[in-house]
Amino acid sequence: MQRKLSGCLKELLRSVAHVENLELGPWCIVCLSVLELEGWQPPPSSLKFLQLSTTLKQLDFPGVCRFLPSSSDLETLVIDGWTYHSRDLLSRYTNENEQTRRFETHNFNCSFSHLKTIKIHNFNGYVMPLVKYLLENATVLERFVIAAKLERGGEPQDYVKMTQEFQSFPRSSPHASVVFSYR
């Protein structure tokens, strides 16, 4: 079943390589991570706008980071965090600790030379390594907007600490502003 899903996603990405706007859902992100584990390289694309709907778990990051360099003209990236979906498929291939180590030590060897705007909706703390990766590699980034939802009983001071951490991350774009909000 997984081979069939991966094959369908590969074919889909080949067939939409010419489009400028694309939205990928949670299952596509999971399949991208599985394909990344297998060493697959996505085809080059003409994307200028990409929206990813994902759980914002670290198991999703390798697939996302493998896909992004194939979109060298990308100008806007929107990541919409979902609150739940099954991790069963990806957990069969790797565990979260192994994948986290692999993500943090892997060199995806890219820079996003056109990426000006990044927005992350429904942010959670798991996404910090991805935020750092994007700030380090988006060379013309102008605006990075991070919107978090304050959980019931959540403490705003946790978000103050996160904001301070965002400000400490190295940036390849001297003009990048990071806006962090919560509701």
mmCIF file with all atom_site columns, C-alpha atoms in Angstrom:
data_model
loop_
_atom_site.group_PDB
_atom_site.id
_atom_site.type_symbol
_atom_site.label_atom_id
_atom_site.label_alt_id
_atom_site.label_comp_id
_atom_site.label_asym_id
_atom_site.label_entity_id
_atom_site.label_seq_id
_atom_site.pdbx_PDB_ins_code
_atom_site.Cartn_x
_atom_site.Cartn_y
_atom_site.Cartn_z
_atom_site.occupancy
_atom_site.B_iso_or_equiv
_atom_site.pdbx_formal_charge
_atom_site.auth_seq_id
_atom_site.auth_comp_id
_atom_site.auth_asym_id
_atom_site.auth_atom_id
_atom_site.pdbx_PDB_model_num
ATOM 1   C CA . MET A 1 1   ? 0.000  0.000  0.000   1.00 0.00 ? 1   MET A CA 1
ATOM 2   C CA . GLN A 1 2   ? 2.768  2.437  0.952   1.00 0.00 ? 2   GLN A CA 1
ATOM 3   C CA . ARG A 1 3   ? 4.635  1.786  -2.329  1.00 0.00 ? 3   ARG A CA 1
ATOM 4   C CA . LYS A 1 4   ? 1.467  2.575  -4.244  1.00 0.00 ? 4   LYS A CA 1
ATOM 5   C CA . LEU A 1 5   ? 0.938  5.834  -2.299  1.00 0.00 ? 5   LEU A CA 1
ATOM 6   C CA . SER A 1 6   ? 4.573  6.850  -2.799  1.00 0.00 ? 6   SER A CA 1
ATOM 7   C CA . GLY A 1 7   ? 4.351  6.056  -6.505  1.00 0.00 ? 7   GLY A CA 1
ATOM 8   C CA . CYS A 1 8   ? 1.189  8.167  -6.815  1.00 0.00 ? 8   CYS A CA 1
ATOM 9   C CA . LEU A 1 9   ? 2.852  11.084 -5.034  1.00 0.00 ? 9   LEU A CA 1
ATOM 10  C CA . LYS A 1 10  ? 5.935  10.865 -7.268  1.00 0.00 ? 10  LYS A CA 1
ATOM 11  C CA . GLU A 1 11  ? 3.729  10.923 -10.364 1.00 0.00 ? 11  GLU A CA 1
ATOM 12  C CA . LEU A 1 12  ? 1.638  13.784 -8.961  1.00 0.00 ? 12  LEU A CA 1
ATOM 13  C CA . LEU A 1 13  ? 4.719  15.904 -8.249  1.00 0.00 ? 13  LEU A CA 1
ATOM 14  C CA . ARG A 1 14  ? 6.076  15.232 -11.755 1.00 0.00 ? 14  ARG A CA 1
ATOM 15  C CA . SER A 1 15  ? 2.749  16.234 -13.305 1.00 0.00 ? 15  SER A CA 1
ATOM 16  C CA . VAL A 1 16  ? 2.469  19.526 -11.368 1.00 0.00 ? 16  VAL A CA 1
ATOM 17  C CA . ALA A 1 17  ? 6.121  20.585 -11.693 1.00 0.00 ? 17  ALA A CA 1
ATOM 18  C CA . HIS A 1 18  ? 5.053  23.457 -13.984 1.00 0.00 ? 18  HIS A CA 1
ATOM 19  C CA . VAL A 1 19  ? 2.484  25.045 -11.616 1.00 0.00 ? 19  VAL A CA 1
ATOM 20  C CA . GLU A 1 20  ? 3.274  28.145 -9.576  1.00 0.00 ? 20  GLU A CA 1
ATOM 21  C CA . ASN A 1 21  ? 0.872  27.566 -6.648  1.00 0.00 ? 21  ASN A CA 1
ATOM 22  C CA . LEU A 1 22  ? 0.580  24.265 -4.805  1.00 0.00 ? 22  LEU A CA 1
ATOM 23  C CA . GLU A 1 23  ? -0.944 22.973 -1.588  1.00 0.00 ? 23  GLU A CA 1
ATOM 24  C CA . LEU A 1 24  ? 0.111  19.629 -0.108  1.00 0.00 ? 24  LEU A CA 1
ATOM 25  C CA . GLY A 1 25  ? -1.866 17.917 2.652   1.00 0.00 ? 25  GLY A CA 1
ATOM 26  C CA . PRO A 1 26  ? -0.716 15.887 5.666   1.00 0.00 ? 26  PRO A CA 1
ATOM 27  C CA . TRP A 1 27  ? -0.533 12.527 3.860   1.00 0.00 ? 27  TRP A CA 1
ATOM 28  C CA . CYS A 1 28  ? 1.635  14.015 1.118   1.00 0.00 ? 28  CYS A CA 1
ATOM 29  C CA . ILE A 1 29  ? 4.029  15.322 3.766   1.00 0.00 ? 29  ILE A CA 1
ATOM 30  C CA . VAL A 1 30  ? 4.207  11.888 5.426   1.00 0.00 ? 30  VAL A CA 1
ATOM 31  C CA . CYS A 1 31  ? 4.891  10.243 2.051   1.00 0.00 ? 31  CYS A CA 1
ATOM 32  C CA . LEU A 1 32  ? 7.575  12.860 1.286   1.00 0.00 ? 32  LEU A CA 1
ATOM 33  C CA . SER A 1 33  ? 9.329  11.931 4.528   1.00 0.00 ? 33  SER A CA 1
ATOM 34  C CA . VAL A 1 34  ? 9.153  8.225  3.678   1.00 0.00 ? 34  VAL A CA 1
ATOM 35  C CA . LEU A 1 35  ? 10.545 8.959  0.208   1.00 0.00 ? 35  LEU A CA 1
ATOM 36  C CA . GLU A 1 36  ? 13.321 11.065 1.758   1.00 0.00 ? 36  GLU A CA 1
ATOM 37  C CA . LEU A 1 37  ? 14.293 8.090  3.928   1.00 0.00 ? 37  LEU A CA 1
ATOM 38  C CA . GLU A 1 38  ? 14.571 6.055  0.720   1.00 0.00 ? 38  GLU A CA 1
ATOM 39  C CA . GLY A 1 39  ? 16.808 8.708  -0.893  1.00 0.00 ? 39  GLY A CA 1
ATOM 40  C CA . TRP A 1 40  ? 14.306 9.935  -3.505  1.00 0.00 ? 40  TRP A CA 1
ATOM 41  C CA . GLN A 1 41  ? 14.914 13.362 -5.072  1.00 0.00 ? 41  GLN A CA 1
ATOM 42  C CA . PRO A 1 42  ? 11.836 15.402 -6.061  1.00 0.00 ? 42  PRO A CA 1
ATOM 43  C CA . PRO A 1 43  ? 11.756 16.800 -9.600  1.00 0.00 ? 43  PRO A CA 1
ATOM 44  C CA . PRO A 1 44  ? 12.546 20.506 -10.078 1.00 0.00 ? 44  PRO A CA 1
ATOM 45  C CA . SER A 1 45  ? 9.444  22.690 -9.986  1.00 0.00 ? 45  SER A CA 1
ATOM 46  C CA . SER A 1 46  ? 8.321  26.205 -10.902 1.00 0.00 ? 46  SER A CA 1
ATOM 47  C CA . LEU A 1 47  ? 6.588  26.862 -7.581  1.00 0.00 ? 47  LEU A CA 1
ATOM 48  C CA . LYS A 1 48  ? 6.333  30.410 -6.322  1.00 0.00 ? 48  LYS A CA 1
ATOM 49  C CA . PHE A 1 49  ? 3.744  29.714 -3.584  1.00 0.00 ? 49  PHE A CA 1
ATOM 50  C CA . LEU A 1 50  ? 3.599  26.553 -1.484  1.00 0.00 ? 50  LEU A CA 1
ATOM 51  C CA . GLN A 1 51  ? 1.193  25.725 1.319   1.00 0.00 ? 51  GLN A CA 1
ATOM 52  C CA . LEU A 1 52  ? 1.887  22.688 3.463   1.00 0.00 ? 52  LEU A CA 1
ATOM 53  C CA . SER A 1 53  ? -0.709 21.285 5.834   1.00 0.00 ? 53  SER A CA 1
ATOM 54  C CA . THR A 1 54  ? 1.126  19.179 8.381   1.00 0.00 ? 54  THR A CA 1
ATOM 55  C CA . THR A 1 55  ? 1.139  18.183 12.026  1.00 0.00 ? 55  THR A CA 1
ATOM 56  C CA . LEU A 1 56  ? 4.394  20.088 12.552  1.00 0.00 ? 56  LEU A CA 1
ATOM 57  C CA . LYS A 1 57  ? 6.038  17.033 14.064  1.00 0.00 ? 57  LYS A CA 1
ATOM 58  C CA . GLN A 1 58  ? 9.744  16.425 13.562  1.00 0.00 ? 58  GLN A CA 1
ATOM 59  C CA . LEU A 1 59  ? 9.044  13.305 11.527  1.00 0.00 ? 59  LEU A CA 1
ATOM 60  C CA . ASP A 1 60  ? 7.592  15.596 8.843   1.00 0.00 ? 60  ASP A CA 1
ATOM 61  C CA . PHE A 1 61  ? 10.620 17.903 8.548   1.00 0.00 ? 61  PHE A CA 1
ATOM 62  C CA . PRO A 1 62  ? 12.928 15.719 6.409   1.00 0.00 ? 62  PRO A CA 1
ATOM 63  C CA . GLY A 1 63  ? 10.268 15.363 3.708   1.00 0.00 ? 63  GLY A CA 1
ATOM 64  C CA . VAL A 1 64  ? 9.555  19.089 3.792   1.00 0.00 ? 64  VAL A CA 1
ATOM 65  C CA . CYS A 1 65  ? 13.258 19.988 3.704   1.00 0.00 ? 65  CYS A CA 1
ATOM 66  C CA . ARG A 1 66  ? 13.927 17.530 0.856   1.00 0.00 ? 66  ARG A CA 1
ATOM 67  C CA . PHE A 1 67  ? 11.043 18.991 -1.178  1.00 0.00 ? 67  PHE A CA 1
ATOM 68  C CA . LEU A 1 68  ? 11.797 22.702 -0.695  1.00 0.00 ? 68  LEU A CA 1
ATOM 69  C CA . PRO A 1 69  ? 15.122 22.809 -2.621  1.00 0.00 ? 69  PRO A CA 1
ATOM 70  C CA . SER A 1 70  ? 13.377 21.437 -5.710  1.00 0.00 ? 70  SER A CA 1
ATOM 71  C CA . SER A 1 71  ? 11.393 24.697 -5.749  1.00 0.00 ? 71  SER A CA 1
ATOM 72  C CA . SER A 1 72  ? 14.231 27.155 -6.311  1.00 0.00 ? 72  SER A CA 1
ATOM 73  C CA . ASP A 1 73  ? 11.846 29.972 -7.395  1.00 0.00 ? 73  ASP A CA 1
ATOM 74  C CA . LEU A 1 74  ? 9.703  29.692 -4.250  1.00 0.00 ? 74  LEU A CA 1
ATOM 75  C CA . GLU A 1 75  ? 8.739  33.127 -2.895  1.00 0.00 ? 75  GLU A CA 1
ATOM 76  C CA . THR A 1 76  ? 6.086  32.305 -0.274  1.00 0.00 ? 76  THR A CA 1
ATOM 77  C CA . LEU A 1 77  ? 5.875  29.334 2.067   1.00 0.00 ? 77  LEU A CA 1
ATOM 78  C CA . VAL A 1 78  ? 2.836  28.812 4.295   1.00 0.00 ? 78  VAL A CA 1
ATOM 79  C CA . ILE A 1 79  ? 2.836  25.990 6.819   1.00 0.00 ? 79  ILE A CA 1
ATOM 80  C CA . ASP A 1 80  ? -0.521 25.286 8.397   1.00 0.00 ? 80  ASP A CA 1
ATOM 81  C CA . GLY A 1 81  ? -0.234 23.082 11.466  1.00 0.00 ? 81  GLY A CA 1
ATOM 82  C CA . TRP A 1 82  ? -2.909 20.454 11.926  1.00 0.00 ? 82  TRP A CA 1
ATOM 83  C CA . THR A 1 83  ? -3.712 19.213 15.370  1.00 0.00 ? 83  THR A CA 1
ATOM 84  C CA . TYR A 1 84  ? -3.927 15.502 14.602  1.00 0.00 ? 84  TYR A CA 1
ATOM 85  C CA . HIS A 1 85  ? -3.451 12.777 12.082  1.00 0.00 ? 85  HIS A CA 1
ATOM 86  C CA . SER A 1 86  ? -2.097 9.259  12.291  1.00 0.00 ? 86  SER A CA 1
ATOM 87  C CA . ARG A 1 87  ? 1.685  8.763  12.358  1.00 0.00 ? 87  ARG A CA 1
ATOM 88  C CA . ASP A 1 88  ? 1.407  5.007  11.790  1.00 0.00 ? 88  ASP A CA 1
ATOM 89  C CA . LEU A 1 89  ? 2.754  5.001  8.237   1.00 0.00 ? 89  LEU A CA 1
ATOM 90  C CA . LEU A 1 90  ? 5.915  6.974  8.967   1.00 0.00 ? 90  LEU A CA 1
ATOM 91  C CA . SER A 1 91  ? 6.575  5.312  12.338  1.00 0.00 ? 91  SER A CA 1
ATOM 92  C CA . ARG A 1 92  ? 6.920  1.984  10.518  1.00 0.00 ? 92  ARG A CA 1
ATOM 93  C CA . TYR A 1 93  ? 10.009 3.329  8.764   1.00 0.00 ? 93  TYR A CA 1
ATOM 94  C CA . THR A 1 94  ? 11.753 5.209  11.560  1.00 0.00 ? 94  THR A CA 1
ATOM 95  C CA . ASN A 1 95  ? 11.362 6.392  15.097  1.00 0.00 ? 95  ASN A CA 1
ATOM 96  C CA . GLU A 1 96  ? 11.128 10.023 16.102  1.00 0.00 ? 96  GLU A CA 1
ATOM 97  C CA . ASN A 1 97  ? 14.464 10.129 17.959  1.00 0.00 ? 97  ASN A CA 1
ATOM 98  C CA . GLU A 1 98  ? 16.335 8.661  14.987  1.00 0.00 ? 98  GLU A CA 1
ATOM 99  C CA . GLN A 1 99  ? 14.615 11.036 12.584  1.00 0.00 ? 99  GLN A CA 1
ATOM 100 C CA . THR A 1 100 ? 15.294 14.053 14.811  1.00 0.00 ? 100 THR A CA 1
ATOM 101 C CA . ARG A 1 101 ? 19.021 13.230 14.927  1.00 0.00 ? 101 ARG A CA 1
ATOM 102 C CA . ARG A 1 102 ? 19.043 12.695 11.186  1.00 0.00 ? 102 ARG A CA 1
ATOM 103 C CA . PHE A 1 103 ? 17.305 16.014 10.532  1.00 0.00 ? 103 PHE A CA 1
ATOM 104 C CA . GLU A 1 104 ? 19.588 17.979 12.844  1.00 0.00 ? 104 GLU A CA 1
ATOM 105 C CA . THR A 1 105 ? 22.788 16.514 11.363  1.00 0.00 ? 105 THR A CA 1
ATOM 106 C CA . HIS A 1 106 ? 21.753 16.237 7.688   1.00 0.00 ? 106 HIS A CA 1
ATOM 107 C CA . ASN A 1 107 ? 22.995 18.912 5.329   1.00 0.00 ? 107 ASN A CA 1
ATOM 108 C CA . PHE A 1 108 ? 20.246 19.586 2.797   1.00 0.00 ? 108 PHE A CA 1
ATOM 109 C CA . ASN A 1 109 ? 22.759 21.880 1.059   1.00 0.00 ? 109 ASN A CA 1
ATOM 110 C CA . CYS A 1 110 ? 20.459 24.550 -0.250  1.00 0.00 ? 110 CYS A CA 1
ATOM 111 C CA . SER A 1 111 ? 19.592 28.176 0.019   1.00 0.00 ? 111 SER A CA 1
ATOM 112 C CA . PHE A 1 112 ? 16.268 29.685 -0.816  1.00 0.00 ? 112 PHE A CA 1
ATOM 113 C CA . SER A 1 113 ? 17.326 32.589 -2.997  1.00 0.00 ? 113 SER A CA 1
ATOM 114 C CA . HIS A 1 114 ? 13.776 33.828 -3.738  1.00 0.00 ? 114 HIS A CA 1
ATOM 115 C CA . LEU A 1 115 ? 11.942 33.010 -0.497  1.00 0.00 ? 115 LEU A CA 1
ATOM 116 C CA . LYS A 1 116 ? 10.680 36.330 0.879   1.00 0.00 ? 116 LYS A CA 1
ATOM 117 C CA . THR A 1 117 ? 7.733  35.332 3.083   1.00 0.00 ? 117 THR A CA 1
ATOM 118 C CA . ILE A 1 118 ? 7.217  32.435 5.473   1.00 0.00 ? 118 ILE A CA 1
ATOM 119 C CA . LYS A 1 119 ? 4.092  31.964 7.568   1.00 0.00 ? 119 LYS A CA 1
ATOM 120 C CA . ILE A 1 120 ? 3.524  29.243 10.138  1.00 0.00 ? 120 ILE A CA 1
ATOM 121 C CA . HIS A 1 121 ? -0.020 28.903 11.506  1.00 0.00 ? 121 HIS A CA 1
ATOM 122 C CA . ASN A 1 122 ? -0.899 26.891 14.621  1.00 0.00 ? 122 ASN A CA 1
ATOM 123 C CA . PHE A 1 123 ? 2.741  26.817 15.667  1.00 0.00 ? 123 PHE A CA 1
ATOM 124 C CA . ASN A 1 124 ? 3.961  24.389 18.305  1.00 0.00 ? 124 ASN A CA 1
ATOM 125 C CA . GLY A 1 125 ? 7.375  23.997 19.935  1.00 0.00 ? 125 GLY A CA 1
ATOM 126 C CA . TYR A 1 126 ? 8.312  20.989 17.786  1.00 0.00 ? 126 TYR A CA 1
ATOM 127 C CA . VAL A 1 127 ? 8.891  23.257 14.814  1.00 0.00 ? 127 VAL A CA 1
ATOM 128 C CA . MET A 1 128 ? 11.858 25.142 16.298  1.00 0.00 ? 128 MET A CA 1
ATOM 129 C CA . PRO A 1 129 ? 14.481 23.154 14.282  1.00 0.00 ? 129 PRO A CA 1
ATOM 130 C CA . LEU A 1 130 ? 12.549 23.889 11.074  1.00 0.00 ? 130 LEU A CA 1
ATOM 131 C CA . VAL A 1 131 ? 12.324 27.604 11.937  1.00 0.00 ? 131 VAL A CA 1
ATOM 132 C CA . LYS A 1 132 ? 16.086 27.677 12.529  1.00 0.00 ? 132 LYS A CA 1
ATOM 133 C CA . TYR A 1 133 ? 16.735 25.822 9.240   1.00 0.00 ? 133 TYR A CA 1
ATOM 134 C CA . LEU A 1 134 ? 14.561 28.249 7.261   1.00 0.00 ? 134 LEU A CA 1
ATOM 135 C CA . LEU A 1 135 ? 16.119 31.350 8.853   1.00 0.00 ? 135 LEU A CA 1
ATOM 136 C CA . GLU A 1 136 ? 19.609 30.043 8.103   1.00 0.00 ? 136 GLU A CA 1
ATOM 137 C CA . ASN A 1 137 ? 18.839 29.285 4.447   1.00 0.00 ? 137 ASN A CA 1
ATOM 138 C CA . ALA A 1 138 ? 16.384 31.946 3.220   1.00 0.00 ? 138 ALA A CA 1
ATOM 139 C CA . THR A 1 139 ? 18.867 34.510 1.900   1.00 0.00 ? 139 THR A CA 1
ATOM 140 C CA . VAL A 1 140 ? 16.344 37.203 0.854   1.00 0.00 ? 140 VAL A CA 1
ATOM 141 C CA . LEU A 1 141 ? 13.743 36.584 3.555   1.00 0.00 ? 141 LEU A CA 1
ATOM 142 C CA . GLU A 1 142 ? 11.804 39.710 4.465   1.00 0.00 ? 142 GLU A CA 1
ATOM 143 C CA . ARG A 1 143 ? 9.044  38.478 6.758   1.00 0.00 ? 143 ARG A CA 1
ATOM 144 C CA . PHE A 1 144 ? 8.632  35.393 8.936   1.00 0.00 ? 144 PHE A CA 1
ATOM 145 C CA . VAL A 1 145 ? 5.229  35.279 10.635  1.00 0.00 ? 145 VAL A CA 1
ATOM 146 C CA . ILE A 1 146 ? 4.609  32.698 13.338  1.00 0.00 ? 146 ILE A CA 1
ATOM 147 C CA . ALA A 1 147 ? 1.130  32.407 14.834  1.00 0.00 ? 147 ALA A CA 1
ATOM 148 C CA . ALA A 1 148 ? 0.615  30.157 17.847  1.00 0.00 ? 148 ALA A CA 1
ATOM 149 C CA . LYS A 1 149 ? -2.563 29.199 19.586  1.00 0.00 ? 149 LYS A CA 1
ATOM 150 C CA . LEU A 1 150 ? -2.412 29.556 23.355  1.00 0.00 ? 150 LEU A CA 1
ATOM 151 C CA . GLU A 1 151 ? -3.494 26.203 24.747  1.00 0.00 ? 151 GLU A CA 1
ATOM 152 C CA . ARG A 1 152 ? -5.963 26.051 27.612  1.00 0.00 ? 152 ARG A CA 1
ATOM 153 C CA . GLY A 1 153 ? -3.990 26.693 30.741  1.00 0.00 ? 153 GLY A CA 1
ATOM 154 C CA . GLY A 1 154 ? -0.954 27.562 28.617  1.00 0.00 ? 154 GLY A CA 1
ATOM 155 C CA . GLU A 1 155 ? 1.401  30.163 29.919  1.00 0.00 ? 155 GLU A CA 1
ATOM 156 C CA . PRO A 1 156 ? 2.242  33.213 27.799  1.00 0.00 ? 156 PRO A CA 1
ATOM 157 C CA . GLN A 1 157 ? 5.753  33.247 29.322  1.00 0.00 ? 157 GLN A CA 1
ATOM 158 C CA . ASP A 1 158 ? 6.489  30.033 27.381  1.00 0.00 ? 158 ASP A CA 1
ATOM 159 C CA . TYR A 1 159 ? 5.934  32.039 24.236  1.00 0.00 ? 159 TYR A CA 1
ATOM 160 C CA . VAL A 1 160 ? 8.169  34.827 25.522  1.00 0.00 ? 160 VAL A CA 1
ATOM 161 C CA . LYS A 1 161 ? 10.986 32.267 25.825  1.00 0.00 ? 161 LYS A CA 1
ATOM 162 C CA . MET A 1 162 ? 10.274 31.008 22.288  1.00 0.00 ? 162 MET A CA 1
ATOM 163 C CA . THR A 1 163 ? 10.317 34.559 20.931  1.00 0.00 ? 163 THR A CA 1
ATOM 164 C CA . GLN A 1 164 ? 13.711 35.115 22.545  1.00 0.00 ? 164 GLN A CA 1
ATOM 165 C CA . GLU A 1 165 ? 14.953 31.866 21.028  1.00 0.00 ? 165 GLU A CA 1
ATOM 166 C CA . PHE A 1 166 ? 13.732 32.928 17.547  1.00 0.00 ? 166 PHE A CA 1
ATOM 167 C CA . GLN A 1 167 ? 15.619 36.186 17.913  1.00 0.00 ? 167 GLN A CA 1
ATOM 168 C CA . SER A 1 168 ? 18.836 34.293 18.741  1.00 0.00 ? 168 SER A CA 1
ATOM 169 C CA . PHE A 1 169 ? 18.763 32.100 15.607  1.00 0.00 ? 169 PHE A CA 1
ATOM 170 C CA . PRO A 1 170 ? 21.300 33.033 12.919  1.00 0.00 ? 170 PRO A CA 1
ATOM 171 C CA . ARG A 1 171 ? 19.792 34.500 9.757   1.00 0.00 ? 171 ARG A CA 1
ATOM 172 C CA . SER A 1 172 ? 21.187 34.556 6.273   1.00 0.00 ? 172 SER A CA 1
ATOM 173 C CA . SER A 1 173 ? 19.017 37.557 5.377   1.00 0.00 ? 173 SER A CA 1
ATOM 174 C CA . PRO A 1 174 ? 19.915 40.782 7.179   1.00 0.00 ? 174 PRO A CA 1
ATOM 175 C CA . HIS A 1 175 ? 16.444 42.164 6.379   1.00 0.00 ? 175 HIS A CA 1
ATOM 176 C CA . ALA A 1 176 ? 14.389 39.343 7.884   1.00 0.00 ? 176 ALA A CA 1
ATOM 177 C CA . SER A 1 177 ? 11.845 40.321 10.499  1.00 0.00 ? 177 SER A CA 1
ATOM 178 C CA . VAL A 1 178 ? 10.306 37.662 12.712  1.00 0.00 ? 178 VAL A CA 1
ATOM 179 C CA . VAL A 1 179 ? 6.787  38.314 13.975  1.00 0.00 ? 179 VAL A CA 1
ATOM 180 C CA . PHE A 1 180 ? 5.486  35.999 16.672  1.00 0.00 ? 180 PHE A CA 1
ATOM 181 C CA . SER A 1 181 ? 1.919  36.152 17.926  1.00 0.00 ? 181 SER A CA 1
ATOM 182 C CA . TYR A 1 182 ? -0.412 33.991 19.968  1.00 0.00 ? 182 TYR A CA 1
ATOM 183 C CA . ARG A 1 183 ? -4.109 33.974 20.655  1.00 0.00 ? 183 ARG A CA 1
#
